[in-house]
Tab-separated table of C-alpha atoms and ligand atoms in Angstrom:
chain	number	residue	atom	x	y	z
A	841	MET	CA	-34.130	-4.996	-5.026
A	842	SER	CA	-32.139	-3.541	-2.204
A	843	SER	CA	-31.866	-6.900	-0.408
A	844	ASP	CA	-29.313	-8.218	-2.887
A	845	LEU	CA	-27.073	-5.181	-2.468
A	846	LEU	CA	-23.909	-5.647	-0.435
A	847	SER	CA	-23.077	-2.804	1.928
A	848	PHE	CA	-19.970	-0.764	1.206
A	849	ASP	CA	-18.368	-1.818	4.498
A	850	ASP	CA	-19.077	-5.507	3.914
A	851	ALA	CA	-17.672	-5.320	0.403
A	852	LEU	CA	-14.511	-3.570	1.580
A	853	ALA	CA	-14.045	-6.022	4.440
A	854	ALA	CA	-14.475	-8.952	2.038
A	855	LEU	CA	-11.983	-7.459	-0.374
A	856	LEU	CA	-9.405	-6.807	2.372
A	857	GLY	CA	-9.962	-10.346	3.610
A	858	HIS	CA	-8.831	-11.627	0.212
A	859	ALA	CA	-5.642	-9.539	0.104
A	860	ARG	CA	-2.475	-11.610	0.382
A	861	PRO	CA	0.477	-9.423	1.368
A	862	VAL	CA	3.560	-9.999	-0.771
A	863	THR	CA	6.275	-11.648	1.288
A	864	GLU	CA	9.427	-11.138	-0.800
A	865	VAL	CA	11.767	-8.526	0.642
A	866	GLU	CA	14.518	-6.662	-1.169
A	867	MET	CA	17.001	-3.960	-0.197
A	868	ALA	CA	16.366	-0.556	-1.720
A	869	ASP	CA	18.839	2.327	-1.784
A	870	LEU	CA	17.425	5.278	0.081
A	871	ALA	CA	17.444	7.405	-3.071
A	872	ALA	CA	15.261	4.818	-4.855
A	873	ALA	CA	12.982	3.864	-1.975
A	874	ARG	CA	10.280	6.512	-2.287
A	875	GLY	CA	6.816	4.928	-2.305
A	876	ARG	CA	8.054	1.513	-1.191
A	877	VAL	CA	6.730	-0.225	1.918
A	878	LEU	CA	9.150	-0.891	4.765
A	879	ALA	CA	9.370	-4.635	5.483
A	880	SER	CA	10.621	-4.517	9.072
A	881	ASP	CA	10.945	-2.010	11.901
A	882	LEU	CA	13.795	0.458	11.449
A	883	ARG	CA	15.667	1.000	14.708
A	884	SER	CA	18.184	3.750	15.220
A	885	PRO	CA	21.716	2.491	15.931
A	886	ILE	CA	22.572	5.953	17.316
A	887	ALA	CA	21.165	8.549	19.659
A	888	ILE	CA	20.166	11.873	18.088
A	889	PRO	CA	21.853	14.070	18.864
A	890	ASP	CA	24.736	11.821	19.840
A	891	MET	CA	26.038	14.416	22.351
A	892	ASP	CA	24.471	17.469	24.030
A	893	MET	CA	24.374	20.095	21.296
A	894	SER	CA	23.888	23.808	20.961
A	895	ALA	CA	20.606	24.913	19.424
A	896	MET	CA	21.867	28.475	18.825
A	897	ASP	CA	24.838	30.550	17.783
A	898	GLY	CA	26.050	32.054	21.084
A	899	TYR	CA	28.087	31.272	24.171
A	900	ALA	CA	28.145	28.029	26.166
A	901	VAL	CA	28.331	28.564	29.902
A	902	ARG	CA	27.725	26.978	33.285
A	903	ALA	CA	24.324	28.477	34.079
A	904	ALA	CA	25.097	28.697	37.804
A	905	GLU	CA	28.155	30.910	37.115
A	906	VAL	CA	26.247	33.588	35.205
A	907	THR	CA	25.077	36.615	37.137
A	908	PRO	CA	23.287	39.571	35.516
A	909	GLY	CA	25.812	41.405	33.281
A	910	ALA	CA	28.613	38.899	33.975
A	911	ARG	CA	31.812	39.457	31.953
A	912	LEU	CA	33.530	36.126	31.166
A	913	ARG	CA	36.687	35.208	29.315
A	914	VAL	CA	36.066	33.298	26.056
A	915	SER	CA	38.245	30.234	26.561
A	916	GLN	CA	37.516	28.267	23.358
A	917	ARG	CA	35.640	28.366	20.049
A	918	ILE	CA	33.541	25.384	18.883
A	919	PRO	CA	32.052	25.456	15.367
A	920	ALA	CA	29.672	22.697	14.195
A	921	GLY	CA	31.630	19.562	13.381
A	922	SER	CA	34.319	20.108	16.061
A	923	VAL	CA	34.458	18.869	19.619
A	924	GLY	CA	35.638	21.225	22.363
A	925	HIS	CA	37.342	20.443	25.655
A	926	ALA	CA	36.187	20.777	29.268
A	927	LEU	CA	34.959	24.307	29.970
A	928	GLU	CA	37.331	26.138	32.292
A	929	THR	CA	35.669	27.462	35.424
A	930	GLY	CA	34.425	31.025	35.109
A	931	THR	CA	34.711	31.168	31.307
A	932	ALA	CA	32.428	30.892	28.275
A	933	ALA	CA	32.903	28.993	24.999
A	934	ARG	CA	32.003	30.636	21.688
A	935	ILE	CA	29.674	28.051	20.135
A	936	PHE	CA	27.585	27.623	17.002
A	937	THR	CA	24.324	25.839	16.176
A	938	GLY	CA	24.818	22.077	15.940
A	939	ALA	CA	28.169	22.052	17.782
A	940	PRO	CA	28.547	19.761	20.813
A	941	LEU	CA	28.563	21.444	24.204
A	942	PRO	CA	31.954	21.294	25.916
A	943	PRO	CA	31.964	19.102	29.043
A	944	GLY	CA	30.971	21.213	32.047
A	945	ALA	CA	28.749	23.630	30.097
A	946	ASP	CA	25.004	23.232	30.587
A	947	ALA	CA	23.422	26.214	28.796
A	948	VAL	CA	23.807	28.398	25.733
A	949	VAL	CA	23.079	32.124	25.658
A	950	MET	CA	22.141	33.326	22.200
A	951	GLN	CA	24.617	35.770	20.679
A	952	GLU	CA	21.970	38.505	20.413
A	953	LEU	CA	22.059	38.742	24.239
A	954	CYS	CA	25.855	38.846	24.454
A	955	GLU	CA	28.377	41.608	23.843
A	956	PRO	CA	31.860	40.459	22.862
A	957	ASP	CA	34.941	42.635	23.478
A	958	GLY	CA	38.298	41.164	22.527
A	959	ASP	CA	38.649	37.795	24.234
A	960	HIS	CA	35.845	38.535	26.714
A	961	VAL	CA	32.055	38.568	26.503
A	962	THR	CA	29.419	40.309	28.608
A	963	ILE	CA	26.328	38.171	29.089
A	964	HIS	CA	23.092	40.125	29.407
A	965	HIS	CA	20.845	37.161	30.164
A	966	VAL	CA	20.911	34.678	33.033
A	967	PRO	CA	20.119	31.304	31.459
A	968	ALA	CA	18.407	28.366	33.090
A	969	ALA	CA	20.355	25.100	33.022
A	970	GLY	CA	19.551	23.330	29.748
A	971	GLU	CA	18.604	26.502	27.864
A	972	TYR	CA	19.181	26.149	24.084
A	973	VAL	CA	20.692	22.732	24.602
A	974	ARG	CA	19.514	19.747	22.548
A	975	ARG	CA	20.021	16.856	24.946
A	976	ALA	CA	21.831	13.719	23.771
A	977	GLY	CA	19.125	11.278	22.708
A	978	GLY	CA	16.480	13.972	23.056
A	979	GLU	CA	15.143	13.486	19.544
A	980	VAL	CA	15.862	9.792	19.037
A	981	ALA	CA	16.997	7.339	21.698
A	982	LYS	CA	19.525	4.697	20.664
A	983	ASP	CA	17.697	1.496	19.544
A	984	ALA	CA	14.338	3.263	19.312
A	985	VAL	CA	12.017	2.227	16.457
A	986	VAL	CA	11.932	5.283	14.208
A	987	LEU	CA	9.831	3.744	11.406
A	988	PRO	CA	7.558	0.754	12.013
A	989	ALA	CA	7.216	-2.085	9.502
A	990	GLY	CA	4.522	-1.260	6.990
A	991	THR	CA	5.465	2.426	6.698
A	992	ARG	CA	5.050	3.775	3.174
A	993	LEU	CA	8.246	5.611	2.510
A	994	GLY	CA	7.429	9.220	1.720
A	995	PRO	CA	9.757	12.203	1.924
A	996	ALA	CA	9.496	12.549	5.719
A	997	ALA	CA	10.173	8.845	6.340
A	998	LEU	CA	13.165	8.909	3.977
A	999	GLY	CA	14.562	11.904	5.838
A	1000	MET	CA	14.161	10.057	9.129
A	1001	ALA	CA	15.855	6.921	7.758
A	1002	ALA	CA	18.789	8.991	6.513
A	1003	SER	CA	19.075	10.794	9.861
A	1004	VAL	CA	19.811	7.501	11.617
A	1005	GLY	CA	22.390	6.564	8.993
A	1006	ALA	CA	20.452	3.943	6.993
A	1007	ALA	CA	21.756	3.794	3.397
A	1008	GLN	CA	19.425	0.998	2.324
A	1009	LEU	CA	16.097	-0.202	3.625
A	1010	PRO	CA	14.383	-3.588	3.493
A	1011	VAL	CA	11.214	-3.153	1.450
A	1012	ARG	CA	8.565	-5.511	0.150
A	1013	ARG	CA	8.774	-6.186	-3.541
A	1014	ARG	CA	6.479	-4.091	-5.664
A	1015	VAL	CA	2.981	-5.358	-6.386
A	1016	ARG	CA	2.565	-6.333	-10.055
A	1017	VAL	CA	-0.682	-5.413	-11.720
A	1018	ALA	CA	-1.966	-6.259	-15.215
A	1019	LEU	CA	-4.426	-3.683	-16.507
A	1020	PHE	CA	-6.864	-3.798	-19.390
A	1021	SER	CA	-9.950	-1.935	-20.512
A	1022	THR	CA	-12.903	-3.798	-22.011
A	1023	GLY	CA	-15.224	-2.246	-24.562
A	1024	SER	CA	-15.551	-2.536	-28.341
A	1025	GLU	CA	-16.380	1.173	-28.463
A	1026	LEU	CA	-13.050	2.222	-26.987
A	1027	VAL	CA	-10.497	4.126	-29.009
A	1028	MET	CA	-7.035	5.199	-27.951
A	1029	PRO	CA	-6.310	8.920	-27.698
A	1030	GLY	CA	-4.373	10.009	-30.782
A	1031	GLN	CA	-6.659	7.977	-33.066
A	1032	PRO	CA	-9.583	9.484	-34.967
A	1033	LEU	CA	-12.898	8.950	-33.181
A	1034	PRO	CA	-15.361	6.925	-35.271
A	1035	PRO	CA	-19.119	7.471	-34.803
A	1036	GLY	CA	-20.100	5.944	-31.466
A	1037	GLY	CA	-16.507	5.668	-30.367
A	1038	VAL	CA	-15.341	6.616	-26.869
A	1039	TYR	CA	-11.794	7.534	-25.951
A	1040	ASN	CA	-10.277	5.194	-23.418
A	1041	SER	CA	-9.894	7.387	-20.370
A	1042	ASN	CA	-9.906	4.639	-17.769
A	1043	ARG	CA	-6.641	3.262	-19.016
A	1044	PHE	CA	-4.751	6.435	-18.187
A	1045	GLN	CA	-6.639	7.174	-15.021
A	1046	LEU	CA	-6.147	3.684	-13.599
A	1047	ARG	CA	-2.585	3.379	-14.767
A	1048	ALA	CA	-1.678	6.652	-13.074
A	1049	LEU	CA	-3.454	5.582	-9.880
A	1050	LEU	CA	-1.549	2.292	-9.866
A	1051	GLU	CA	1.774	3.973	-10.512
A	1052	GLN	CA	1.069	6.502	-7.785
A	1053	LEU	CA	0.763	3.548	-5.403
A	1054	GLY	CA	4.136	2.187	-6.486
A	1055	CYS	CA	2.764	-0.778	-8.457
A	1056	VAL	CA	4.494	-2.218	-11.520
A	1057	VAL	CA	1.900	-2.004	-14.284
A	1058	THR	CA	1.603	-4.221	-17.342
A	1059	ASP	CA	-0.755	-2.360	-19.624
A	1060	LEU	CA	-2.591	-4.757	-21.919
A	1061	GLY	CA	-4.587	-2.019	-23.618
A	1062	ILE	CA	-8.098	-2.484	-24.945
A	1063	VAL	CA	-9.895	-5.831	-25.124
A	1064	PRO	CA	-13.039	-5.870	-27.275
A	1065	ASP	CA	-16.343	-7.223	-25.981
A	1066	ARG	CA	-15.779	-10.779	-27.169
A	1067	PHE	CA	-15.642	-13.794	-24.909
A	1068	GLU	CA	-12.597	-15.507	-26.406
A	1069	GLU	CA	-10.505	-12.342	-26.462
A	1070	THR	CA	-11.439	-11.507	-22.898
A	1071	ARG	CA	-10.565	-15.017	-21.827
A	1072	ARG	CA	-7.215	-14.928	-23.620
A	1073	ALA	CA	-6.364	-11.559	-22.074
A	1074	LEU	CA	-7.126	-12.930	-18.618
A	1075	ARG	CA	-4.973	-15.986	-19.182
A	1076	ASP	CA	-2.030	-13.824	-20.319
A	1077	ALA	CA	-2.551	-11.393	-17.480
A	1078	SER	CA	-2.542	-14.104	-14.813
A	1079	GLU	CA	1.127	-14.848	-15.523
A	1080	GLY	CA	3.449	-13.023	-13.172
A	1081	HIS	CA	0.921	-10.623	-11.694
A	1082	ASP	CA	-0.562	-10.256	-8.247
A	1083	LEU	CA	-3.662	-8.518	-9.536
A	1084	ILE	CA	-5.558	-8.263	-12.801
A	1085	LEU	CA	-7.494	-5.012	-12.894
A	1086	THR	CA	-10.058	-4.369	-15.609
A	1087	SER	CA	-12.667	-1.757	-16.324
A	1088	GLY	CA	-16.015	-2.212	-18.019
A	1089	GLY	CA	-18.012	-5.280	-18.915
A	1090	VAL	CA	-19.089	-6.203	-15.377
A	1091	SER	CA	-22.770	-5.404	-15.712
A	1092	VAL	CA	-24.896	-8.333	-16.748
A	1093	GLY	CA	-25.699	-7.251	-20.295
A	1094	GLU	CA	-25.194	-9.507	-23.290
A	1095	GLU	CA	-22.017	-7.654	-24.174
A	1096	ASP	CA	-20.501	-8.018	-20.725
A	1097	HIS	CA	-18.101	-10.919	-21.053
A	1098	VAL	CA	-15.908	-10.403	-18.050
A	1099	LYS	CA	-17.949	-12.574	-15.698
A	1100	PRO	CA	-18.162	-15.687	-17.899
A	1101	ALA	CA	-14.551	-15.275	-19.030
A	1102	VAL	CA	-13.198	-15.075	-15.468
A	1103	GLU	CA	-15.396	-18.004	-14.456
A	1104	SER	CA	-14.018	-20.094	-17.292
A	1105	GLU	CA	-10.439	-19.412	-16.135
A	1106	GLY	CA	-10.954	-19.176	-12.394
A	1107	SER	CA	-13.623	-18.017	-9.997
A	1108	LEU	CA	-15.612	-14.838	-9.638
A	1109	ASP	CA	-18.124	-13.085	-7.430
A	1110	LEU	CA	-20.053	-10.270	-8.993
A	1111	TRP	CA	-21.004	-7.827	-6.265
A	1112	LYS	CA	-23.711	-5.264	-6.401
A	1113	ILE	CA	-22.511	-2.775	-3.850
A	1114	ALA	CA	-24.816	-0.253	-2.266
A	1115	MET	CA	-22.601	2.619	-3.339
A	1116	LYS	CA	-22.916	5.357	-5.889
A	1117	PRO	CA	-21.114	5.716	-8.172
A	1118	GLY	CA	-19.909	2.202	-8.756
A	1119	LYS	CA	-22.554	-0.405	-8.059
A	1120	PRO	CA	-21.096	-3.382	-9.942
A	1121	LEU	CA	-17.707	-4.673	-8.855
A	1122	ALA	CA	-16.283	-8.092	-9.594
A	1123	TYR	CA	-13.815	-9.920	-7.396
A	1124	GLY	CA	-12.255	-13.240	-8.269
A	1125	ARG	CA	-9.102	-15.161	-8.970
A	1126	VAL	CA	-7.485	-16.255	-12.204
A	1127	ARG	CA	-4.883	-18.875	-11.303
A	1128	ALA	CA	-2.431	-17.217	-8.899
A	1129	ALA	CA	-3.641	-13.699	-9.570
A	1130	ALA	CA	-6.428	-11.815	-7.835
A	1131	PHE	CA	-8.966	-10.247	-10.158
A	1132	ILE	CA	-10.900	-7.006	-9.696
A	1133	GLY	CA	-13.300	-5.804	-12.366
A	1134	LEU	CA	-14.319	-2.158	-12.077
A	1135	PRO	CA	-17.339	-0.573	-13.731
A	1136	GLY	CA	-16.688	1.156	-17.038
A	1137	ASN	CA	-18.021	4.610	-16.336
A	1138	PRO	CA	-14.919	6.729	-15.781
A	1139	VAL	CA	-16.129	8.372	-12.565
A	1140	SER	CA	-17.242	5.006	-11.207
A	1141	SER	CA	-13.917	3.368	-11.935
A	1142	PHE	CA	-12.074	6.322	-10.387
A	1143	VAL	CA	-14.129	6.294	-7.188
A	1144	THR	CA	-14.197	2.515	-6.765
A	1145	PHE	CA	-10.458	2.420	-7.300
A	1146	LEU	CA	-9.885	4.986	-4.557
A	1147	LEU	CA	-12.250	3.414	-2.067
A	1148	MET	CA	-11.885	-0.300	-2.796
A	1149	VAL	CA	-8.847	-1.122	-4.924
A	1150	ARG	CA	-6.486	1.243	-3.156
A	1151	PRO	CA	-7.005	-0.305	0.310
A	1152	PHE	CA	-6.751	-3.769	-1.278
A	1153	LEU	CA	-3.428	-2.874	-2.919
A	1154	LEU	CA	-2.084	-1.255	0.251
A	1155	ALA	CA	-2.926	-4.440	2.162
A	1156	THR	CA	-1.236	-6.481	-0.590
A	1157	GLN	CA	1.827	-4.250	-0.222
A	1158	GLY	CA	1.882	-4.901	3.519
A	1159	ALA	CA	1.172	-1.272	4.419
A	1160	ARG	CA	0.034	-0.475	7.971
A	1161	GLN	CA	-2.500	2.148	7.056
A	1162	THR	CA	-4.933	0.965	4.396
A	1163	GLU	CA	-7.875	3.250	4.981
A	1164	PRO	CA	-8.051	6.962	4.323
A	1165	ARG	CA	-8.528	9.354	7.225
A	1166	ALA	CA	-11.600	11.514	6.898
A	1167	LEU	CA	-12.319	15.044	8.076
A	1168	THR	CA	-15.606	16.201	9.551
A	1169	LEU	CA	-16.619	19.545	8.058
A	1170	PRO	CA	-19.811	21.548	7.610
A	1171	ALA	CA	-21.746	21.065	4.387
A	1172	ALA	CA	-21.948	24.145	2.170
A	1173	PHE	CA	-24.770	22.453	0.239
A	1174	ASP	CA	-28.223	20.992	0.634
A	1175	TRP	CA	-28.833	17.368	-0.288
A	1176	PRO	CA	-32.568	16.963	0.091
A	1177	ARG	CA	-33.153	13.822	-1.980
A	1178	PRO	CA	-30.774	11.128	-0.764
A	1179	ASP	CA	-30.234	7.893	-2.644
A	1180	ARG	CA	-30.855	4.506	-1.078
A	1181	ARG	CA	-27.197	3.759	-1.790
A	1182	ARG	CA	-24.295	5.359	0.072
A	1183	GLU	CA	-22.971	8.121	-2.154
A	1184	PHE	CA	-19.510	9.469	-2.684
A	1185	LEU	CA	-19.958	12.927	-4.142
A	1186	ARG	CA	-17.187	14.878	-5.784
A	1187	ALA	CA	-16.502	17.873	-3.586
A	1188	ARG	CA	-13.987	20.400	-2.390
A	1189	ILE	CA	-13.515	22.758	0.531
A	1190	GLY	CA	-14.748	26.332	0.135
A	1191	PRO	CA	-14.974	29.220	2.599
A	1192	ASP	CA	-18.207	27.907	4.177
A	1193	GLY	CA	-17.403	24.209	4.171
A	1194	VAL	CA	-17.682	21.365	1.714
A	1195	GLU	CA	-18.983	22.319	-1.735
A	1196	LEU	CA	-20.328	19.911	-4.348
A	1197	HIS	CA	-19.656	19.828	-8.047
A	1198	GLY	CA	-22.855	20.570	-9.922
A	1199	ASN	CA	-22.781	17.449	-12.083
A	1200	GLN	CA	-22.593	14.234	-10.084
A	1201	ASN	CA	-23.239	12.033	-13.129
A	1202	SER	CA	-20.880	9.060	-13.134
A	1203	ALA	CA	-19.949	9.591	-16.782
A	1204	ALA	CA	-18.843	13.201	-16.266
A	1205	LEU	CA	-15.147	13.356	-15.474
A	1206	ALA	CA	-15.319	17.133	-15.014
A	1207	SER	CA	-16.458	16.507	-11.433
A	1208	THR	CA	-13.383	14.461	-10.542
A	1209	VAL	CA	-11.051	17.109	-11.955
A	1210	TRP	CA	-12.818	19.975	-10.183
A	1211	ALA	CA	-13.026	18.066	-6.909
A	1212	GLU	CA	-10.356	17.886	-4.223
A	1213	GLY	CA	-12.072	15.127	-2.298
A	1214	LEU	CA	-15.181	13.024	-1.816
A	1215	VAL	CA	-18.099	13.523	0.544
A	1216	ASP	CA	-19.385	10.318	2.070
A	1217	VAL	CA	-23.190	10.584	2.232
A	1218	PRO	CA	-24.861	7.733	4.124
A	1219	ALA	CA	-27.679	5.867	2.372
A	1220	GLY	CA	-31.060	7.510	2.717
A	1221	THR	CA	-29.739	10.511	4.622
A	1222	ALA	CA	-30.700	14.041	3.644
A	1223	ILE	CA	-28.200	16.770	4.432
A	1224	ALA	CA	-28.910	20.420	5.154
A	1225	ARG	CA	-26.406	23.228	4.767
A	1226	GLY	CA	-24.244	23.603	7.888
A	1227	GLU	CA	-24.585	19.991	9.026
A	1228	PRO	CA	-21.365	18.055	9.559
A	1229	VAL	CA	-20.323	15.717	6.728
A	1230	ARG	CA	-17.557	13.175	6.327
A	1231	TYR	CA	-15.040	14.478	3.793
A	1232	LEU	CA	-12.236	12.395	2.307
A	1233	PRO	CA	-9.567	14.690	0.852
A	1234	TYR	CA	-7.800	13.526	-2.295
A	1235	GLY	CA	-4.614	13.906	-0.279
A	1236	GLU	CA	-5.715	10.812	1.644
A	1237	LEU	CA	-6.783	8.906	-1.470
A	1238	LEU	CA	-4.364	9.773	-4.223
A	1239	TYR	CA	-0.938	9.028	-2.894
B	330	AMP	P1	-19.645	-0.841	-19.092
B	330	AMP	O1	-19.317	-0.936	-17.639
B	330	AMP	O2	-18.720	-1.644	-19.930
B	330	AMP	O3	-21.083	-1.167	-19.327
B	330	AMP	O4	-19.426	0.663	-19.503
B	330	AMP	C1	-20.217	1.691	-18.955
B	330	AMP	C2	-19.964	3.000	-19.676
B	330	AMP	O5	-18.607	3.388	-19.492
B	330	AMP	C3	-20.160	2.944	-21.179
B	330	AMP	O6	-20.735	4.166	-21.577
B	330	AMP	C4	-18.762	2.807	-21.719
B	330	AMP	O7	-18.601	3.304	-23.020
B	330	AMP	C5	-17.973	3.610	-20.728
B	330	AMP	N1	-16.600	3.096	-20.649
B	330	AMP	C6	-16.253	1.822	-20.434
B	330	AMP	N2	-14.932	1.684	-20.417
B	330	AMP	C7	-14.415	2.914	-20.629
B	330	AMP	C8	-13.085	3.425	-20.730
B	330	AMP	N3	-12.026	2.615	-20.615
B	330	AMP	N4	-12.917	4.741	-20.942
B	330	AMP	C9	-13.998	5.555	-21.060
B	330	AMP	N5	-15.262	5.140	-20.966
B	330	AMP	C10	-15.483	3.835	-20.765
B	331	MG	MG1	-18.632	-2.175	-21.863
């Protein structure tokens, strides 16, 4: 029955509503801060540049003194890292990129337009005041916020922090996640596969996704489909973790013990979400830890992680941006028979727009490897080639 299905948006909003941002803050050295979340606004204690600077190798002049073909005496030489002195009237200063302008100079003429002879230079270009000058404070004003609280520290943010002289940054502590896979059929890679066995792919997929998000992962391995073992694993996992993440066992079959086990140790809602892949998703709490149970099918657990767990973890980390930014692109496919659930199809960008992988089965991991993103197809909506679709690139989902 469709009436008992929860919409994707309602499920995500409910999940985000349960996220409790970690409050502990620690100082991280810049070199070790990649992937951490900034705990407070970073303000620049300096202006950048701190003085007017040359943006070129050339000659610093007073623009008003330069006439076409002017020949000026070169009165000083200022390499980067040195400070010159006031520019004598009617002269030029030899200057290099990144060196401060001498007081009195207001423009730089690039060396390609100048002809030096001995201690003089002929200037073949009449500059405007300010030409090739980086103004003091032009890039960053003193006391300006250069990184707001909640920024995830990637390479660009770390470069910015370093440029204002920060050696350490206040970051929220890492989110701690306990991970286990349920299923008596599961076998670890490296072991022989017995008849009916299935290699545990979710463990590696989910672990990598968690690590990519900067979480500390406690990997509890495989838990067989038995109530007591599931319950014991949950009890162990609730110690010292913000989140317990599991895969499998959240349907309502006889061998699905996650629901009763979580209920015996805490509380649980089992959601049937109107999304495909990934209909069943469990949310609950086990003591102090949040609990999320993902479906067992590898594609389903991958997609529900990206679309549900990732925003939840980003909110728990205190990140500003929790939702991926989508692109609107033309479909390079026809989708004539839509599902009544909202679908997230494995896709990538080709020359004519968004292309689909041929096998959208939620057990077939080949689609997730081939894909470079997901297409968000609204419930009950057919799509014809050339129509705009909402495309979520992996770049927005996998970092
Ligand atoms: P379940 O959600 O437990 O009913 O599992 C659904 C399907 O996913 C079954 O075919 C399982 O064998 C498979 N599956 C469950 N967990 C994993 C896992 N960790 N790795 C690979 N396949 C899995
Ligand atoms: Mg199972």
